[in-house]
XYZ file of C-alpha atoms in Angstrom:
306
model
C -17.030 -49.507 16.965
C -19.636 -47.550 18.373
C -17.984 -44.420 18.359
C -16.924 -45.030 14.494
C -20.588 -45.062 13.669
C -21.117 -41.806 16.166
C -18.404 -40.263 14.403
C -19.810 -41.295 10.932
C -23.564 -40.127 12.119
C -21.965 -36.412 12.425
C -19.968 -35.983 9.882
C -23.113 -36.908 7.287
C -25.189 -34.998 9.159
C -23.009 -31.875 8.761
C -22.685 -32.516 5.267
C -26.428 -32.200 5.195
C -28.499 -28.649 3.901
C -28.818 -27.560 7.427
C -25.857 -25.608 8.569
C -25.446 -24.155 4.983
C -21.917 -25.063 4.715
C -19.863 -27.148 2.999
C -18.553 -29.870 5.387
C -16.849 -32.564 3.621
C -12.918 -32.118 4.353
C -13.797 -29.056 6.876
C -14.798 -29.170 11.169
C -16.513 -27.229 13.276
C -18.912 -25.228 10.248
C -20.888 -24.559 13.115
C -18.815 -21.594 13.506
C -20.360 -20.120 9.839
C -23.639 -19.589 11.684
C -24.393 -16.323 12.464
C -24.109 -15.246 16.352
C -27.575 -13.399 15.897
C -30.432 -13.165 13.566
C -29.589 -9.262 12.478
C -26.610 -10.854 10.786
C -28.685 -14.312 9.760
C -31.119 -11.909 8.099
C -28.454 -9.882 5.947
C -26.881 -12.900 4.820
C -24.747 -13.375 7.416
C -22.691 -10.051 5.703
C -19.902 -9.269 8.317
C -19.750 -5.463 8.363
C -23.648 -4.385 7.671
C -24.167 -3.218 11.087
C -22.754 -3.447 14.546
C -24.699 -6.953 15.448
C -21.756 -8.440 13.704
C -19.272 -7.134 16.209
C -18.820 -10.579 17.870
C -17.680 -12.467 14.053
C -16.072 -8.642 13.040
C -14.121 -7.106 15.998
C -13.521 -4.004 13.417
C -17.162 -3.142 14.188
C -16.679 -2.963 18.562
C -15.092 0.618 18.517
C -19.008 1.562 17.420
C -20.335 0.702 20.322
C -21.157 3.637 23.127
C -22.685 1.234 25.462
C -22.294 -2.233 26.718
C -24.717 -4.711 24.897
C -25.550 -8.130 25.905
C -27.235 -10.179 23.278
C -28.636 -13.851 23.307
C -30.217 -15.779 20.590
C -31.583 -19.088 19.695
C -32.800 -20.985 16.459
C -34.074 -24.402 16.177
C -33.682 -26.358 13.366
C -35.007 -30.336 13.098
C -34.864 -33.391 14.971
C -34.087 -31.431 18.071
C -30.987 -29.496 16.717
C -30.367 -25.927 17.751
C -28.208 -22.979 17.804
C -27.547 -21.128 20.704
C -25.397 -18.056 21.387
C -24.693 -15.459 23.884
C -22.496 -11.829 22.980
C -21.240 -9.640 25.158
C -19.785 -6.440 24.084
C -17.842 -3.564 26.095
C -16.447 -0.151 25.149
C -13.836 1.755 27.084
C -14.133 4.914 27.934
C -11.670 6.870 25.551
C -10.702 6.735 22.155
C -13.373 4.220 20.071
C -12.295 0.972 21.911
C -13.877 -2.122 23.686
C -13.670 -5.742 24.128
C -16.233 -8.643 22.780
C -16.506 -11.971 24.670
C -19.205 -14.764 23.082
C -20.350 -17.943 23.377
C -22.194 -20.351 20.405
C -23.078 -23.953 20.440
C -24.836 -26.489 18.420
C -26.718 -29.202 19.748
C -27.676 -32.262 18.184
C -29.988 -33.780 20.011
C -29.959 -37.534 21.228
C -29.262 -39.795 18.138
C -29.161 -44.365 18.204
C -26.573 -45.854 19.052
C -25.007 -49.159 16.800
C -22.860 -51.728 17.990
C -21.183 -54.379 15.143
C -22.307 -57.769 16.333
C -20.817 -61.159 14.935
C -22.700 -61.603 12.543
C -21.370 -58.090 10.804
C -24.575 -56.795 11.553
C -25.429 -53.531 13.101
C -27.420 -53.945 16.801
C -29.396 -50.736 18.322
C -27.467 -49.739 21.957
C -28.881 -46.976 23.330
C -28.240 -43.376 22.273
C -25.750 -40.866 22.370
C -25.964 -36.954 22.647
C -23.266 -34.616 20.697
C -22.661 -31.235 20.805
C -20.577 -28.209 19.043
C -19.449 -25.356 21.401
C -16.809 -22.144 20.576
C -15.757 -20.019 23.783
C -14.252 -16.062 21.932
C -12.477 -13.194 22.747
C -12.068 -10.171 20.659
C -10.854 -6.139 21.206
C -11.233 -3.629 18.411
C -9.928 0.098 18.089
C -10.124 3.021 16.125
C -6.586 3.401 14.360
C -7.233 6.884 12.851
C -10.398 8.429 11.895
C -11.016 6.202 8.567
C -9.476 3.104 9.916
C -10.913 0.551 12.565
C -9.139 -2.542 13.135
C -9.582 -6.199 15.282
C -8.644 -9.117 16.088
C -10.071 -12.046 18.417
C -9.320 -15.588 19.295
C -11.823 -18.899 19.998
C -11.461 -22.170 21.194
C -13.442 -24.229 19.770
C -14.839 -28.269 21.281
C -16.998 -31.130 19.410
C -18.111 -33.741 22.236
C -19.440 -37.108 20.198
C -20.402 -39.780 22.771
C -17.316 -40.157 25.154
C -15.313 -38.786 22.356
C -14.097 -35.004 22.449
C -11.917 -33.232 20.490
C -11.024 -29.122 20.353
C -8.591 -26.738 18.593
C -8.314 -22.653 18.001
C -9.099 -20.385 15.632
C -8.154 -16.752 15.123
C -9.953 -14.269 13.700
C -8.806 -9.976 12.394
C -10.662 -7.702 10.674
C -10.017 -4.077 9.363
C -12.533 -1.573 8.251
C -11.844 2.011 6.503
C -14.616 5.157 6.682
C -14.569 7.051 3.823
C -16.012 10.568 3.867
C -17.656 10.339 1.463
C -20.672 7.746 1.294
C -18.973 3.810 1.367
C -16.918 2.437 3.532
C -15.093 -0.997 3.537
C -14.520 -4.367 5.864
C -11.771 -7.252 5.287
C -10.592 -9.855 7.001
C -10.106 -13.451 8.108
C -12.486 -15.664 9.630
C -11.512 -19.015 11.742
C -8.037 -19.397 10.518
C -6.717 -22.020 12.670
C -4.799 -25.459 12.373
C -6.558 -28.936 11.476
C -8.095 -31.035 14.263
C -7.574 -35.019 13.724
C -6.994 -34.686 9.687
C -9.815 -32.263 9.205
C -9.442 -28.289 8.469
C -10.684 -25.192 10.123
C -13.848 -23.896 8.244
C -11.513 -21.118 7.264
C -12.362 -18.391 5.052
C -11.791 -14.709 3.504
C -14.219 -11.834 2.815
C -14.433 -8.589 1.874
C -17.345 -6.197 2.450
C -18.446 -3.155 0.980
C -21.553 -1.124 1.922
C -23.270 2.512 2.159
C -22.159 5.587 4.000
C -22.449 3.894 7.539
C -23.289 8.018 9.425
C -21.498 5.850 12.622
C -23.804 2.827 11.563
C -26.708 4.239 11.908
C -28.423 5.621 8.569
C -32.418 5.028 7.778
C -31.052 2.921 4.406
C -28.367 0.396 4.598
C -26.840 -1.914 1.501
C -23.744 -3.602 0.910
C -22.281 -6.540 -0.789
C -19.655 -8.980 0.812
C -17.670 -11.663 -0.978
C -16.314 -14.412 0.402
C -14.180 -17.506 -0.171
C -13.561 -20.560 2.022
C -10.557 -22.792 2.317
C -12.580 -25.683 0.594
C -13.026 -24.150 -2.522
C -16.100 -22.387 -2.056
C -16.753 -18.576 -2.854
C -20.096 -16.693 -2.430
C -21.387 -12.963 -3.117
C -24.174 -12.159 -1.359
C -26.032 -9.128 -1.009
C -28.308 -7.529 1.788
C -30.314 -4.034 2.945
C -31.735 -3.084 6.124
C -34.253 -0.208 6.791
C -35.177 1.386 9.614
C -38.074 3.397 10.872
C -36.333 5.771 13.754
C -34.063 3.255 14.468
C -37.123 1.405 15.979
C -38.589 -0.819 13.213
C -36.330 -2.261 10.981
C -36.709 -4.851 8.541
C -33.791 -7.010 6.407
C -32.942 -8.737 3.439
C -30.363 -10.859 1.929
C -29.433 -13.131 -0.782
C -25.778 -15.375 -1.036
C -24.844 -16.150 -4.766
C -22.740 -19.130 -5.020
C -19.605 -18.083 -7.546
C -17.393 -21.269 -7.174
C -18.350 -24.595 -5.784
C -16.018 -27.414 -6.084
C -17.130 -28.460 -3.188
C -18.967 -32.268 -4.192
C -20.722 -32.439 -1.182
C -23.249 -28.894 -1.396
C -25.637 -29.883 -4.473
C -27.112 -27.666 -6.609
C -30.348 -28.083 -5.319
C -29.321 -26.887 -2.295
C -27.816 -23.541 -4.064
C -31.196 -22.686 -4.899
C -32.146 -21.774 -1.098
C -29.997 -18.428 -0.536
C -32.739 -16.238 0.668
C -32.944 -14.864 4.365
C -35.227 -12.177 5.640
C -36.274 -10.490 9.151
C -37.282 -8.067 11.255
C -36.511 -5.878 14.447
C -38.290 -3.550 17.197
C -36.059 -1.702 19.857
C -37.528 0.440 21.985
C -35.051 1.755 24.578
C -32.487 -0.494 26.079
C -34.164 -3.623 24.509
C -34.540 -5.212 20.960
C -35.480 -8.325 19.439
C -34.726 -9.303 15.799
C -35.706 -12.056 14.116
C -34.664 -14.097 11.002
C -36.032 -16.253 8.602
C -34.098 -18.638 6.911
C -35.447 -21.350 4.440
C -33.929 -24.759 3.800
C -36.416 -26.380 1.367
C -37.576 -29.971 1.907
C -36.254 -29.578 5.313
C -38.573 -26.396 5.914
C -37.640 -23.086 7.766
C -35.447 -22.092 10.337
C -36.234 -19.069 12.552
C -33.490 -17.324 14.333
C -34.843 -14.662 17.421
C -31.780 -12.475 19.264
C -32.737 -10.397 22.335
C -30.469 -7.365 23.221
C -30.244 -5.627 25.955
C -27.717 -1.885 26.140
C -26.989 -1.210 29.357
């Protein structure tokens, strides 16, 4: 019985505002969190800039030098996020590997057990956890076109309890020469654990001339529709002051929701902003992301190019 309640406990608590996701018939929504608070700040936009290489393996081939990223946000009653990303380019033709790491952590939560009387005893607590383990490699296919694809497995601990599955992930971009260029792809398509679906889902991304990522001015627009009947636009920019101060803005637009358990009070928190220094071969960025009676979540990432 106790690990019915456990079990219970979780799934209400991921119904909840905090992982901005709609949980109800999906698992794992952990894995809609950004890996990094670049990508928290811009909406969580898949193809803005390169930080999303480890959710978008269409954006590795843009990296010149290995990166290893880490961040951490901390939401209430001792949750967290946690990630790690490590990208590598090989030497050649606009090609490299990404390998990451995320987890959730809920903290300790009571324990129930059903005594005779039909009445629920404390026993103790229990700890529960989300973790994904990734792999991804990306490539330039001609000069427009960049393309990717990566796989994760993903594990829920719950008590004694564990379950896992995997998820795949592709992604194709194409450059125009002119001043746009395009992202598409799949996110987290995978089979359903014990009854309950992937948090799969579809987007499509279109910002500014990208100059190999790196222009003063960035804007795009993404949209984006999940398996449980949710679709979102959302919108971001980034600028940059000699690619050493940058600061970030995004909003998500809900288009569809048919989705019972996200309320409409909750669609009224979209907003996510931030900021970023690099200086060298190190950056932080940080992200600020507001959940309304539940208060704000911040989101730092520190990089390090080797």
């Amino acid at each position: 019985m106790r690990k019915a309640i456990a079990a219970l406990l979780i799934i209400s608590f991921l119904n909840s505002d905090l992982l901005a996701a709609a949980a109800g018939t999906t698992l794992f929504n952990f894995l809609k969190i950004p890996l990094n608070a670049s990508q928290a700040a811009t909406a969580g936009i898949n193809a803005l800039n390169i930080h999303s290489a480890g959710s978008n393996p269409a954006m590795i081939p843009f990296f010149d030098r290995t990166s290893l990223s880490a961040s951490y946000a901390a939401y209430f009653q001792d949750t967290s996020f946690h990630s790690l990303s490590l990208t590598i380019p090989f030497k050649g033709d606009y090609h490299g590997v990404n390998i990451a790491y995320g987890g959730f952590d809920y903290g300790k939560m009571d324990a129930y057990l059903e005594d005779s009387a039909g009445d629920y005893v404390a026993n103790g607590t229990f700890g529960a956890s989300d973790a994904f383990f990734g792999a991804s490699y990306g490539r330039r296919i001609t000069n427009a076109i960049y393309a990717g694809a990566g796989v994760k497995y993903v594990r829920q601990k719950i008590d004694d309890s564990d379950i896992s599955g995997t998820v795949l992930s592709a992604a194709a971009m194409y450059m125009s020469d002119e001043t746009w260029y395009m992202s598409a792809g799949a996110d987290n398509i995978g089979s359903a654990v014990d009854g309950y679906q992937m948090p799969s889902s579809f987007y499509i991304s279109i910002a500014d001339s990208p100059q190999e990522l790196n222009s003063m001015f960035m804007y795009g627009v993404e949209l984006r529709a999940f398996f449980d009947e949710t679709v979102w636009l959302k919108g971001a920019c980034e600028f940059n002051y000699e690619k050493k101060l940058f600061a970030r803005l995004g909003y998500s637009c809900p288009l569809i929701n048919n989705n019972s358990s996200l309320s409409e009070s909750w669609y009224g928190r979209n907003l996510s902003a931030g900021f970023g220094i690099e200086y060298g071969f190190f950056s932080i960025d940080y992200a600020w992301l507001p959940f309304g009676d539940l208060g704000n979540t911040n989101m730092v990432s520190l990089q390090i190019t080797f």
